[in-house]
Amino acid sequence: MPFGRLAVPACVGAILLTGACAGASGAPAAGSSEESAPGASPVPEGRGGDVADDVNGDGFPDLLFLSSYTEDEDEDGLEGDMRLVVVHGSRNGPEPTTRAVFEAGVVGAGASVGGGNRLRPGTADLDGDGYADIPVLTGFSPGSLGASVSTGRPGIVWGGPTGPDPQEEPGPVSVPGGSSGVPGSPVAAPTPGDFDGDGHADLAVAVDSATGADAAELVVLYGPFDREGEPGRTARRPVDPWIGGLVAAPAGPGGGPAPLLVRHGSDGEQPANTLLVTGPGDPAGWDALELLPGSLSAFGDFDGDGETDVAVGDDGTRNDEPGHGTEPDEVDGRMNVYRGPFGTQAPEPLPEPLPVPLTATEPSISYHQRTVAACDLDGDGADTLAVGLAGHGVDLLDEDGGEFSAAGAPPLVRSGPEDGPRGADSPAARTAEAFACADHDADGSDELVLAYDPGVVRSAPVRWWVTDGDADEGAFDSGDFGG
């Protein structure tokens, strides 16, 4: 099945997994899904460059995701071992025939960059050879329902002229011991970003305290790295009490140090967030700005002033213990946007009410209902907030005069089939989510990627739509990529 641009205006609405979008002749439109997964073709050989997420250096950002889907998954749709998948970009967008699929269990978790989606691995050119690399956790031992906290080992999937080689084991990352001389267990994959602003990609690693105390350490590994995973230098910063994950800002148009969001641990409620204002100094001296709680996060330039902003918001999860199923008014059902540049004090957030979850009457929700991504869909330098809600679709919010608005536009809705695992009686569960944004066709504006998966914990997307916000540019399945 070739990947093409959808030419039929009706395709802007819901598209079924079985390929319901058709032209006047009744034939499936390009990008529909009459065939399940296209056969693999050789990956175009690149010459290197400085394009973000371009793991084969051909000038087109690639779509990366972690999937646990297999054709023989159990009847409840519970996830198994993760596998890393790379779908390479092209002048027509993500091209599913040029892909790399790792064996299940080789990679267990990816870094969070920009949007904080744990199934969307971040990348960075860690050794400076012109090919983006993928920091990961290996030797992963998932918890209940694939919890992101693990006992994995930090590693690097190296990019190259034909992208990462699925036949090669990820290379190691050298993480020095903490205050006791013994490194603690990492709680997430190494997170890439240029934290000192010197133009070389660094890695931030969150580790449990080696002393067993209820605390953690942030270890910063400064690039460039050699192919043995050795950084140029290291530094560390104690963090109290518990790190649930890290999200770094992607490289901005003006360069400079990348802010780092520390998402603290939680027990189902919306976690506390600390924004570290990074720089060339010792990480122990970085300013720490306390932001409002929220499990959603996205870095972007939402007002187009050239500065990095950050949005944090409520993804809908709640603590399942009696009496703890609520959140404060300033957190409940809100997205809070903080404008950069960031100094010694947290700026006043711009609050944006979000659509009410369909299960708002339930006091305890153990799974997320919202996703978010930051996209420059028209190439004007100002990012749009793409906020999805299960059963509702994805709203595209733009800032205007200090407020965010969808300007009356209906949400983007892409739905899985009624005869699929979610069934006709679960329209909310069949709605595609906002997954990530990138300029996959290198035309100067981003594309928004939406994903639908059949699992109960939304961790195995097998159906994808690529849209410019008005019309779909393509769609494909990844259900057969891994067998």
CSV table of C-alpha atoms in Angstrom, one decimal:
chain,number,residue,atom,x,y,z
A,1,MET,CA,0.0,0.0,0.0
A,2,PRO,CA,1.7,3.2,-1.1
A,3,PHE,CA,1.4,6.2,1.3
A,4,GLY,CA,-0.3,9.1,-0.4
A,5,ARG,CA,-2.1,12.4,0.3
A,6,LEU,CA,-5.8,12.0,0.8
A,7,ALA,CA,-7.6,13.9,-2.0
A,8,VAL,CA,-11.2,13.6,-0.9
A,9,PRO,CA,-12.6,16.4,1.3
A,10,ALA,CA,-14.9,14.1,3.1
A,11,CYS,CA,-11.8,12.4,4.6
A,12,VAL,CA,-11.5,15.4,7.0
A,13,GLY,CA,-14.2,13.7,9.1
A,14,ALA,CA,-14.1,10.3,10.7
A,15,ILE,CA,-12.1,7.6,8.9
A,16,LEU,CA,-12.7,3.9,9.8
A,17,LEU,CA,-9.9,1.4,10.3
A,18,THR,CA,-11.4,-0.6,7.4
A,19,GLY,CA,-10.8,2.2,4.9
A,20,ALA,CA,-14.2,4.0,4.7
A,21,CYS,CA,-12.8,7.0,2.8
A,22,ALA,CA,-13.3,6.5,-1.0
A,23,GLY,CA,-13.3,8.6,-4.2
A,24,ALA,CA,-16.2,9.1,-6.5
A,25,SER,CA,-15.5,5.8,-8.2
A,26,GLY,CA,-15.8,3.9,-5.0
A,27,ALA,CA,-12.2,2.9,-4.9
A,28,PRO,CA,-10.3,3.5,-1.6
A,29,ALA,CA,-8.5,6.8,-1.5
A,30,ALA,CA,-4.7,7.0,-1.1
A,31,GLY,CA,-3.8,6.5,2.5
A,32,SER,CA,-6.8,4.3,3.3
A,33,SER,CA,-6.4,0.9,4.9
A,34,GLU,CA,-7.7,-1.8,2.5
A,35,GLU,CA,-4.4,-3.6,3.1
A,36,SER,CA,-3.2,-3.9,6.7
A,37,ALA,CA,0.6,-3.1,6.7
A,38,PRO,CA,2.7,-2.5,3.6
A,39,GLY,CA,5.8,-4.5,3.0
A,40,ALA,CA,9.1,-3.0,4.0
A,41,SER,CA,11.4,-1.2,1.5
A,42,PRO,CA,15.1,-0.2,1.8
A,43,VAL,CA,15.6,2.9,4.0
A,44,PRO,CA,16.8,5.9,2.0
A,45,GLU,CA,20.5,6.6,2.7
A,46,GLY,CA,21.1,10.0,4.2
A,47,ARG,CA,24.2,12.1,4.4
A,48,GLY,CA,23.7,13.6,7.8
A,49,GLY,CA,22.5,17.0,9.0
A,50,ASP,CA,21.0,18.8,11.9
A,51,VAL,CA,17.2,18.0,11.5
A,52,ALA,CA,15.5,17.0,14.7
A,53,ASP,CA,14.2,13.3,14.8
A,54,ASP,CA,16.1,12.5,11.6
A,55,VAL,CA,17.7,9.2,12.5
A,56,ASN,CA,18.9,8.4,8.9
A,57,GLY,CA,20.1,12.0,8.0
A,58,ASP,CA,18.1,12.4,4.8
A,59,GLY,CA,16.5,15.8,5.9
A,60,PHE,CA,13.1,14.4,6.8
A,61,PRO,CA,12.1,14.0,10.5
A,62,ASP,CA,11.0,10.4,11.3
A,63,LEU,CA,8.0,9.1,13.3
A,64,LEU,CA,9.1,7.1,16.3
A,65,PHE,CA,6.9,5.2,18.6
A,66,LEU,CA,6.8,2.4,21.1
A,67,SER,CA,4.2,-0.3,20.6
A,68,SER,CA,3.2,-3.4,22.5
A,69,TYR,CA,0.7,-4.6,20.0
A,70,THR,CA,0.9,-8.2,18.7
A,71,GLU,CA,-1.6,-10.2,16.7
A,72,ASP,CA,-1.8,-12.7,19.5
A,73,GLU,CA,-2.2,-10.3,22.4
A,74,ASP,CA,-4.7,-11.6,25.1
A,75,GLU,CA,-8.4,-11.1,24.7
A,76,ASP,CA,-8.4,-8.2,27.2
A,77,GLY,CA,-6.0,-6.2,25.1
A,78,LEU,CA,-3.4,-6.0,27.8
A,79,GLU,CA,0.0,-5.0,26.6
A,80,GLY,CA,3.1,-7.1,26.5
A,81,ASP,CA,6.8,-6.2,25.9
A,82,MET,CA,7.4,-2.9,24.1
A,83,ARG,CA,9.0,-2.7,20.7
A,84,LEU,CA,10.6,0.4,19.1
A,85,VAL,CA,9.3,1.3,15.7
A,86,VAL,CA,10.8,4.0,13.3
A,87,VAL,CA,8.7,5.1,10.3
A,88,HIS,CA,10.9,7.2,8.1
A,89,GLY,CA,9.9,10.6,6.8
A,90,SER,CA,9.8,11.6,3.1
A,91,ARG,CA,8.6,14.3,0.9
A,92,ASN,CA,5.1,12.8,1.3
A,93,GLY,CA,5.3,12.5,5.0
A,94,PRO,CA,5.9,9.4,7.1
A,95,GLU,CA,6.4,6.5,4.7
A,96,PRO,CA,5.4,3.2,6.3
A,97,THR,CA,7.2,1.1,3.7
A,98,THR,CA,10.6,2.4,5.0
A,99,ARG,CA,10.7,1.5,8.6
A,100,ALA,CA,12.8,-0.2,11.3
A,101,VAL,CA,11.1,-2.5,13.8
A,102,PHE,CA,12.9,-3.8,16.9
A,103,GLU,CA,12.2,-7.1,18.5
A,104,ALA,CA,9.9,-6.9,21.5
A,105,GLY,CA,11.6,-6.4,24.8
A,106,VAL,CA,14.8,-4.9,23.3
A,107,VAL,CA,13.7,-1.4,24.2
A,108,GLY,CA,11.4,-0.8,27.1
A,109,ALA,CA,11.0,2.9,27.3
A,110,GLY,CA,11.9,6.1,25.4
A,111,ALA,CA,12.8,9.6,26.5
A,112,SER,CA,10.1,12.3,26.7
A,113,VAL,CA,10.9,15.4,24.7
A,114,GLY,CA,8.6,18.3,23.9
A,115,GLY,CA,5.2,16.7,24.7
A,116,GLY,CA,6.1,14.2,27.4
A,117,ASN,CA,4.4,11.2,25.7
A,118,ARG,CA,6.1,8.1,27.1
A,119,LEU,CA,5.3,6.2,23.9
A,120,ARG,CA,7.0,8.8,21.6
A,121,PRO,CA,10.7,8.5,22.1
A,122,GLY,CA,12.8,11.6,21.9
A,123,THR,CA,16.0,11.9,19.9
A,124,ALA,CA,19.2,13.9,19.8
A,125,ASP,CA,22.5,13.7,17.9
A,126,LEU,CA,24.6,12.6,20.9
A,127,ASP,CA,27.9,12.0,19.2
A,128,GLY,CA,27.7,14.9,16.7
A,129,ASP,CA,27.9,12.8,13.5
A,130,GLY,CA,24.8,14.3,11.9
A,131,TYR,CA,22.4,11.5,12.7
A,132,ALA,CA,19.8,11.7,15.5
A,133,ASP,CA,20.1,9.0,18.1
A,134,ILE,CA,17.5,7.5,20.4
A,135,PRO,CA,18.0,7.3,24.2
A,136,VAL,CA,16.2,4.4,25.7
A,137,LEU,CA,15.9,2.0,28.6
A,138,THR,CA,16.9,-1.6,28.0
A,139,GLY,CA,16.5,-4.7,30.1
A,140,PHE,CA,13.0,-3.3,30.9
A,141,SER,CA,10.8,-5.0,33.5
A,142,PRO,CA,7.4,-3.3,33.3
A,143,GLY,CA,5.1,-3.0,36.3
A,144,SER,CA,1.4,-3.5,36.3
A,145,LEU,CA,-0.1,-2.6,32.9
A,146,GLY,CA,3.2,-1.4,31.6
A,147,ALA,CA,4.0,1.2,34.3
A,148,SER,CA,6.7,3.5,33.1
A,149,VAL,CA,8.8,3.1,36.2
A,150,SER,CA,11.2,0.2,35.6
A,151,THR,CA,14.5,-1.4,36.5
A,152,GLY,CA,16.0,-0.9,33.0
A,153,ARG,CA,19.4,0.2,32.0
A,154,PRO,CA,20.1,3.4,30.1
A,155,GLY,CA,21.1,2.8,26.5
A,156,ILE,CA,21.4,4.5,23.1
A,157,VAL,CA,20.0,3.3,19.8
A,158,TRP,CA,22.5,4.9,17.4
A,159,GLY,CA,21.3,6.6,14.2
A,160,GLY,CA,23.2,6.3,10.9
A,161,PRO,CA,23.0,6.7,7.1
A,162,THR,CA,20.2,4.1,6.9
A,163,GLY,CA,18.9,4.7,10.4
A,164,PRO,CA,19.1,2.5,13.5
A,165,ASP,CA,19.9,-1.2,12.9
A,166,PRO,CA,17.3,-3.4,14.6
A,167,GLN,CA,19.8,-6.2,14.6
A,168,GLU,CA,22.2,-4.3,16.9
A,169,GLU,CA,21.8,-4.1,20.6
A,170,PRO,CA,21.5,-0.5,22.0
A,171,GLY,CA,24.8,0.8,23.2
A,172,PRO,CA,25.3,1.4,26.9
A,173,VAL,CA,25.3,4.8,28.6
A,174,SER,CA,27.8,5.4,31.4
A,175,VAL,CA,26.0,6.7,34.4
A,176,PRO,CA,28.3,7.4,37.4
A,177,GLY,CA,27.4,6.5,41.0
A,178,GLY,CA,25.6,9.0,43.3
A,179,SER,CA,26.8,10.3,46.6
A,180,SER,CA,27.3,6.7,47.8
A,181,GLY,CA,29.3,5.8,44.7
A,182,VAL,CA,26.6,3.4,43.5
A,183,PRO,CA,24.2,4.5,40.8
A,184,GLY,CA,20.5,4.1,41.7
A,185,SER,CA,17.9,2.6,39.4
A,186,PRO,CA,16.8,4.9,36.6
A,187,VAL,CA,13.1,5.8,36.8
A,188,ALA,CA,12.8,6.8,33.1
A,189,ALA,CA,14.8,6.7,29.9
A,190,PRO,CA,17.7,9.3,29.6
A,191,THR,CA,16.1,12.6,28.4
A,192,PRO,CA,18.1,14.5,25.7
A,193,GLY,CA,18.5,18.3,25.6
A,194,ASP,CA,21.2,20.9,25.3
A,195,PHE,CA,21.1,21.9,29.0
A,196,ASP,CA,24.2,24.1,29.0
A,197,GLY,CA,23.6,25.7,25.7
A,198,ASP,CA,26.9,24.8,24.1
A,199,GLY,CA,25.4,23.3,21.0
A,200,HIS,CA,26.1,19.7,22.0
A,201,ALA,CA,23.2,17.4,23.1
A,202,ASP,CA,23.3,16.2,26.7
A,203,LEU,CA,21.3,13.6,28.7
A,204,ALA,CA,19.4,14.0,31.9
A,205,VAL,CA,18.9,10.8,33.9
A,206,ALA,CA,16.6,10.5,36.9
A,207,VAL,CA,17.7,7.8,39.4
A,208,ASP,CA,16.4,6.6,42.7
A,209,SER,CA,18.5,7.5,45.7
A,210,ALA,CA,21.3,4.9,46.1
A,211,THR,CA,20.9,5.2,49.9
A,212,GLY,CA,17.3,4.0,49.8
A,213,ALA,CA,15.9,7.3,51.1
A,214,ASP,CA,12.7,8.7,49.7
A,215,ALA,CA,14.6,11.0,47.3
A,216,ALA,CA,16.1,11.0,43.9
A,217,GLU,CA,19.1,12.4,42.0
A,218,LEU,CA,19.2,14.1,38.6
A,219,VAL,CA,22.4,13.1,36.8
A,220,VAL,CA,23.4,15.3,33.8
A,221,LEU,CA,25.6,13.7,31.2
A,222,TYR,CA,27.2,16.4,29.0
A,223,GLY,CA,27.9,15.7,25.3
A,224,PRO,CA,29.3,15.0,23.0
A,225,PHE,CA,29.3,11.2,23.7
A,226,ASP,CA,31.6,8.7,22.3
A,227,ARG,CA,30.3,5.4,20.9
A,228,GLU,CA,31.0,3.7,24.2
A,229,GLY,CA,28.4,5.9,25.8
A,230,GLU,CA,30.9,8.0,27.7
A,231,PRO,CA,29.9,11.7,28.2
A,232,GLY,CA,32.3,14.5,28.1
A,233,ARG,CA,31.6,15.3,31.8
A,234,THR,CA,28.9,14.7,34.4
A,235,ALA,CA,27.2,16.6,37.2
A,236,ARG,CA,24.3,15.9,39.6
A,237,ARG,CA,21.5,17.5,41.5
A,238,PRO,CA,19.5,16.0,44.4
A,239,VAL,CA,15.7,16.1,44.0
A,240,ASP,CA,13.2,15.8,46.7
A,241,PRO,CA,11.2,13.7,47.1
A,242,TRP,CA,10.5,11.5,44.0
A,243,ILE,CA,10.9,11.9,40.3
A,244,GLY,CA,8.2,10.4,38.1
A,245,GLY,CA,9.6,11.4,34.8
A,246,LEU,CA,11.5,14.1,32.9
A,247,VAL,CA,10.5,16.2,29.9
A,248,ALA,CA,12.9,18.4,28.1
A,249,ALA,CA,12.2,21.3,25.7
A,250,PRO,CA,13.2,20.6,22.1
A,251,ALA,CA,15.8,22.8,20.4
A,252,GLY,CA,14.3,26.2,19.8
A,253,PRO,CA,14.9,28.6,16.9
A,254,GLY,CA,17.1,30.8,19.0
A,255,GLY,CA,19.1,27.9,20.5
A,256,GLY,CA,20.2,28.3,24.1
A,257,PRO,CA,19.8,26.0,27.1
A,258,ALA,CA,16.7,23.7,27.0
A,259,PRO,CA,14.4,24.0,30.1
A,260,LEU,CA,13.8,20.7,31.9
A,261,LEU,CA,10.5,19.8,33.5
A,262,VAL,CA,10.6,17.4,36.4
A,263,ARG,CA,7.4,15.5,36.8
A,264,HIS,CA,7.2,14.3,40.4
A,265,GLY,CA,5.8,11.0,41.5
A,266,SER,CA,2.1,10.5,42.2
A,267,ASP,CA,-0.4,7.8,43.2
A,268,GLY,CA,-2.8,8.4,40.4
A,269,GLU,CA,-3.5,12.1,41.1
A,270,GLN,CA,-2.1,14.9,39.0
A,271,PRO,CA,1.6,15.2,39.8
A,272,ALA,CA,3.5,18.2,41.0
A,273,ASN,CA,5.8,19.8,38.4
A,274,THR,CA,9.1,21.6,38.8
A,275,LEU,CA,10.6,23.6,35.9
A,276,LEU,CA,14.4,23.7,36.0
A,277,VAL,CA,15.9,26.8,34.4
A,278,THR,CA,19.0,25.2,32.9
A,279,GLY,CA,22.3,26.9,31.9
A,280,PRO,CA,26.0,26.5,31.8
A,281,GLY,CA,26.4,26.5,35.6
A,282,ASP,CA,26.3,23.6,38.0
A,283,PRO,CA,22.9,21.9,37.9
A,284,ALA,CA,22.8,22.2,41.7
A,285,GLY,CA,22.4,25.9,41.2
A,286,TRP,CA,19.7,25.9,38.5
A,287,ASP,CA,16.6,27.9,39.5
A,288,ALA,CA,13.6,25.7,40.2
A,289,LEU,CA,10.1,27.1,39.4
A,290,GLU,CA,7.2,25.3,41.0
A,291,LEU,CA,4.3,25.0,38.5
A,292,LEU,CA,0.8,23.8,38.9
A,293,PRO,CA,0.2,20.0,39.0
A,294,GLY,CA,-0.7,18.1,35.8
A,295,SER,CA,0.2,15.0,33.9
A,296,LEU,CA,0.0,16.7,30.5
A,297,SER,CA,2.9,18.7,29.3
A,298,ALA,CA,4.1,20.4,26.1
A,299,PHE,CA,6.9,22.8,25.3
A,300,GLY,CA,6.4,25.2,22.4
A,301,ASP,CA,6.3,28.8,21.4
A,302,PHE,CA,2.6,29.5,21.6
A,303,ASP,CA,2.7,33.3,21.2
A,304,GLY,CA,5.4,33.4,18.4
A,305,ASP,CA,7.8,35.6,20.3
A,306,GLY,CA,10.8,33.3,19.8
A,307,GLU,CA,10.8,32.1,23.5
A,308,THR,CA,10.1,28.7,24.8
A,309,ASP,CA,6.8,28.3,26.7
A,310,VAL,CA,5.4,25.3,28.6
A,311,ALA,CA,1.9,24.1,29.0
A,312,VAL,CA,0.9,21.7,31.8
A,313,GLY,CA,-2.6,20.3,32.3
A,314,ASP,CA,-5.0,17.7,33.7
A,315,ASP,CA,-5.0,14.4,31.8
A,316,GLY,CA,-8.1,13.2,33.7
A,317,THR,CA,-6.5,10.6,36.0
A,318,ARG,CA,-7.4,10.5,39.7
A,319,ASN,CA,-6.3,8.8,42.8
A,320,ASP,CA,-8.5,5.7,43.4
A,321,GLU,CA,-8.5,5.9,47.2
A,322,PRO,CA,-11.7,7.0,48.9
A,323,GLY,CA,-11.8,10.8,49.4
A,324,HIS,CA,-9.0,11.5,47.0
A,325,GLY,CA,-10.7,11.6,43.6
A,326,THR,CA,-10.6,15.4,43.1
A,327,GLU,CA,-8.2,18.1,42.1
A,328,PRO,CA,-8.0,21.8,43.0
A,329,ASP,CA,-10.0,24.2,40.8
A,330,GLU,CA,-6.9,25.6,39.2
A,331,VAL,CA,-5.9,22.1,38.1
A,332,ASP,CA,-9.2,20.3,37.5
A,333,GLY,CA,-10.0,20.2,33.8
A,334,ARG,CA,-7.5,22.9,33.0
A,335,MET,CA,-4.4,23.5,30.8
A,336,ASN,CA,-2.1,26.2,32.3
A,337,VAL,CA,0.4,27.8,29.9
A,338,TYR,CA,3.6,29.5,31.3
A,339,ARG,CA,5.2,32.0,28.9
A,340,GLY,CA,9.0,32.2,28.6
A,341,PRO,CA,11.7,33.4,29.0
A,342,PHE,CA,11.9,31.9,32.5
A,343,GLY,CA,13.7,33.6,35.3
A,344,THR,CA,13.9,33.1,39.1
A,345,GLN,CA,10.1,33.1,39.6
A,346,ALA,CA,7.3,31.2,37.9
A,347,PRO,CA,5.3,33.5,35.7
A,348,GLU,CA,1.5,33.7,36.1
A,349,PRO,CA,-0.1,31.0,34.0
A,350,LEU,CA,-2.7,31.5,31.3
A,351,PRO,CA,-5.5,29.1,32.3
A,352,GLU,CA,-7.5,27.3,29.6
A,353,PRO,CA,-10.6,25.3,30.5
A,354,LEU,CA,-10.6,21.9,28.8
A,355,PRO,CA,-13.5,19.8,27.6
A,356,VAL,CA,-15.1,17.9,30.5
A,357,PRO,CA,-14.1,14.2,30.5
A,358,LEU,CA,-17.0,11.8,29.6
A,359,THR,CA,-16.3,10.0,32.9
A,360,ALA,CA,-16.3,13.1,35.0
A,361,THR,CA,-19.0,11.6,37.2
A,362,GLU,CA,-16.7,8.8,38.2
A,363,PRO,CA,-14.7,9.8,41.4
A,364,SER,CA,-11.6,7.7,40.4
A,365,ILE,CA,-10.1,7.3,36.9
A,366,SER,CA,-7.0,5.2,36.6
A,367,TYR,CA,-6.2,5.9,33.0
A,368,HIS,CA,-5.5,9.1,31.1
A,369,GLN,CA,-8.3,10.7,29.0
A,370,ARG,CA,-6.4,13.5,27.4
A,371,THR,CA,-3.3,13.9,25.3
A,372,VAL,CA,-1.5,17.0,24.1
A,373,ALA,CA,1.1,18.1,21.4
A,374,ALA,CA,2.5,21.4,20.2
A,375,CYS,CA,2.4,22.0,16.5
A,376,ASP,CA,3.3,24.8,14.1
A,377,LEU,CA,0.8,23.8,11.5
A,378,ASP,CA,1.1,26.8,9.3
A,379,GLY,CA,4.8,27.6,9.6
A,380,ASP,CA,4.3,31.0,11.1
A,381,GLY,CA,6.5,30.4,14.2
A,382,ALA,CA,3.6,30.2,16.7
A,383,ASP,CA,2.6,26.8,18.0
A,384,THR,CA,-0.9,25.4,18.3
A,385,LEU,CA,-1.9,23.3,21.3
A,386,ALA,CA,-3.5,20.1,20.0
A,387,VAL,CA,-5.5,18.8,23.0
A,388,GLY,CA,-7.3,15.5,22.6
A,389,LEU,CA,-10.1,14.1,24.7
A,390,ALA,CA,-11.3,10.5,24.5
A,391,GLY,CA,-14.7,10.4,22.8
A,392,HIS,CA,-14.4,14.0,21.8
A,393,GLY,CA,-11.5,14.3,19.4
A,394,VAL,CA,-8.7,16.8,19.2
A,395,ASP,CA,-9.2,20.5,19.6
A,396,LEU,CA,-6.6,22.9,18.0
A,397,LEU,CA,-6.1,25.8,20.4
A,398,ASP,CA,-4.3,29.0,19.3
A,399,GLU,CA,-3.3,31.9,21.5
A,400,ASP,CA,-4.9,35.3,20.7
A,401,GLY,CA,-4.6,38.2,23.1
A,402,GLY,CA,-3.5,36.1,26.1
A,403,GLU,CA,-6.3,33.5,25.6
A,404,PHE,CA,-6.5,30.2,23.9
A,405,SER,CA,-9.3,29.4,21.5
A,406,ALA,CA,-10.4,26.9,18.9
A,407,ALA,CA,-12.2,29.8,17.1
A,408,GLY,CA,-15.3,27.7,16.9
A,409,ALA,CA,-13.7,25.0,14.8
A,410,PRO,CA,-15.0,21.4,15.5
A,411,PRO,CA,-12.6,18.9,16.9
A,412,LEU,CA,-10.7,16.6,14.7
A,413,VAL,CA,-12.3,13.1,15.0
A,414,ARG,CA,-10.7,9.9,13.7
A,415,SER,CA,-12.3,6.7,14.9
A,416,GLY,CA,-11.4,3.0,14.9
A,417,PRO,CA,-13.9,0.4,13.6
A,418,GLU,CA,-17.2,-0.5,15.3
A,419,ASP,CA,-16.3,-4.2,14.9
A,420,GLY,CA,-12.9,-3.8,16.5
A,421,PRO,CA,-11.8,-4.6,20.1
A,422,ARG,CA,-13.4,-1.5,21.5
A,423,GLY,CA,-16.7,-2.2,19.8
A,424,ALA,CA,-19.7,-0.2,18.6
A,425,ASP,CA,-20.8,0.4,22.2
A,426,SER,CA,-17.5,2.3,23.1
A,427,PRO,CA,-17.2,5.3,20.8
A,428,ALA,CA,-15.1,7.1,23.3
A,429,ALA,CA,-12.6,4.3,23.4
A,430,ARG,CA,-12.4,4.2,19.6
A,431,THR,CA,-11.4,7.9,19.2
A,432,ALA,CA,-7.8,8.6,18.0
A,433,GLU,CA,-5.6,10.7,20.2
A,434,ALA,CA,-3.1,13.5,19.5
A,435,PHE,CA,0.3,11.7,19.4
A,436,ALA,CA,3.0,14.0,18.2
A,437,CYS,CA,3.9,16.8,15.8
A,438,ALA,CA,6.8,17.3,13.4
A,439,ASP,CA,7.5,18.5,9.9
A,440,HIS,CA,7.8,15.0,8.4
A,441,ASP,CA,7.7,16.2,4.8
A,442,ALA,CA,10.2,19.1,5.4
A,443,ASP,CA,7.8,21.7,3.8
A,444,GLY,CA,8.2,24.3,6.6
A,445,SER,CA,5.1,23.4,8.6
A,446,ASP,CA,4.3,20.6,11.0
A,447,GLU,CA,1.9,17.8,10.6
A,448,LEU,CA,-0.1,16.5,13.5
A,449,VAL,CA,-0.1,12.7,14.0
A,450,LEU,CA,-3.2,11.0,15.5
A,451,ALA,CA,-3.1,7.5,16.8
A,452,TYR,CA,-5.7,4.8,17.7
A,453,ASP,CA,-4.9,1.6,19.4
A,454,PRO,CA,-7.1,-1.4,20.4
A,455,GLY,CA,-5.7,-1.9,23.9
A,456,VAL,CA,-7.4,-1.0,27.1
A,457,VAL,CA,-4.5,1.1,28.4
A,458,ARG,CA,-3.8,3.0,25.1
A,459,SER,CA,-0.3,1.9,24.7
A,460,ALA,CA,-0.2,0.1,21.4
A,461,PRO,CA,-1.2,2.3,18.6
A,462,VAL,CA,-1.8,0.4,15.3
A,463,ARG,CA,-3.7,3.0,13.3
A,464,TRP,CA,-2.3,6.4,12.3
A,465,TRP,CA,-3.5,9.6,10.6
A,466,VAL,CA,-1.3,12.4,9.5
A,467,THR,CA,-3.1,15.8,9.1
A,468,ASP,CA,-2.2,19.4,8.6
A,469,GLY,CA,-5.2,20.4,10.8
A,470,ASP,CA,-7.6,20.8,7.9
A,471,ALA,CA,-7.1,17.8,5.6
A,472,ASP,CA,-5.5,14.4,6.1
A,473,GLU,CA,-2.2,13.9,4.2
A,474,GLY,CA,-2.2,10.1,4.8
A,475,ALA,CA,-3.0,7.2,7.0
A,476,PHE,CA,-1.6,3.7,7.7
A,477,ASP,CA,-1.7,0.7,10.0
A,478,SER,CA,1.2,-0.6,12.0
A,479,GLY,CA,-0.5,-3.6,13.4
A,480,ASP,CA,1.4,-6.0,11.2
A,481,PHE,CA,4.8,-4.3,11.6
A,482,GLY,CA,5.9,-6.6,14.4
A,483,GLY,CA,3.8,-9.7,13.8
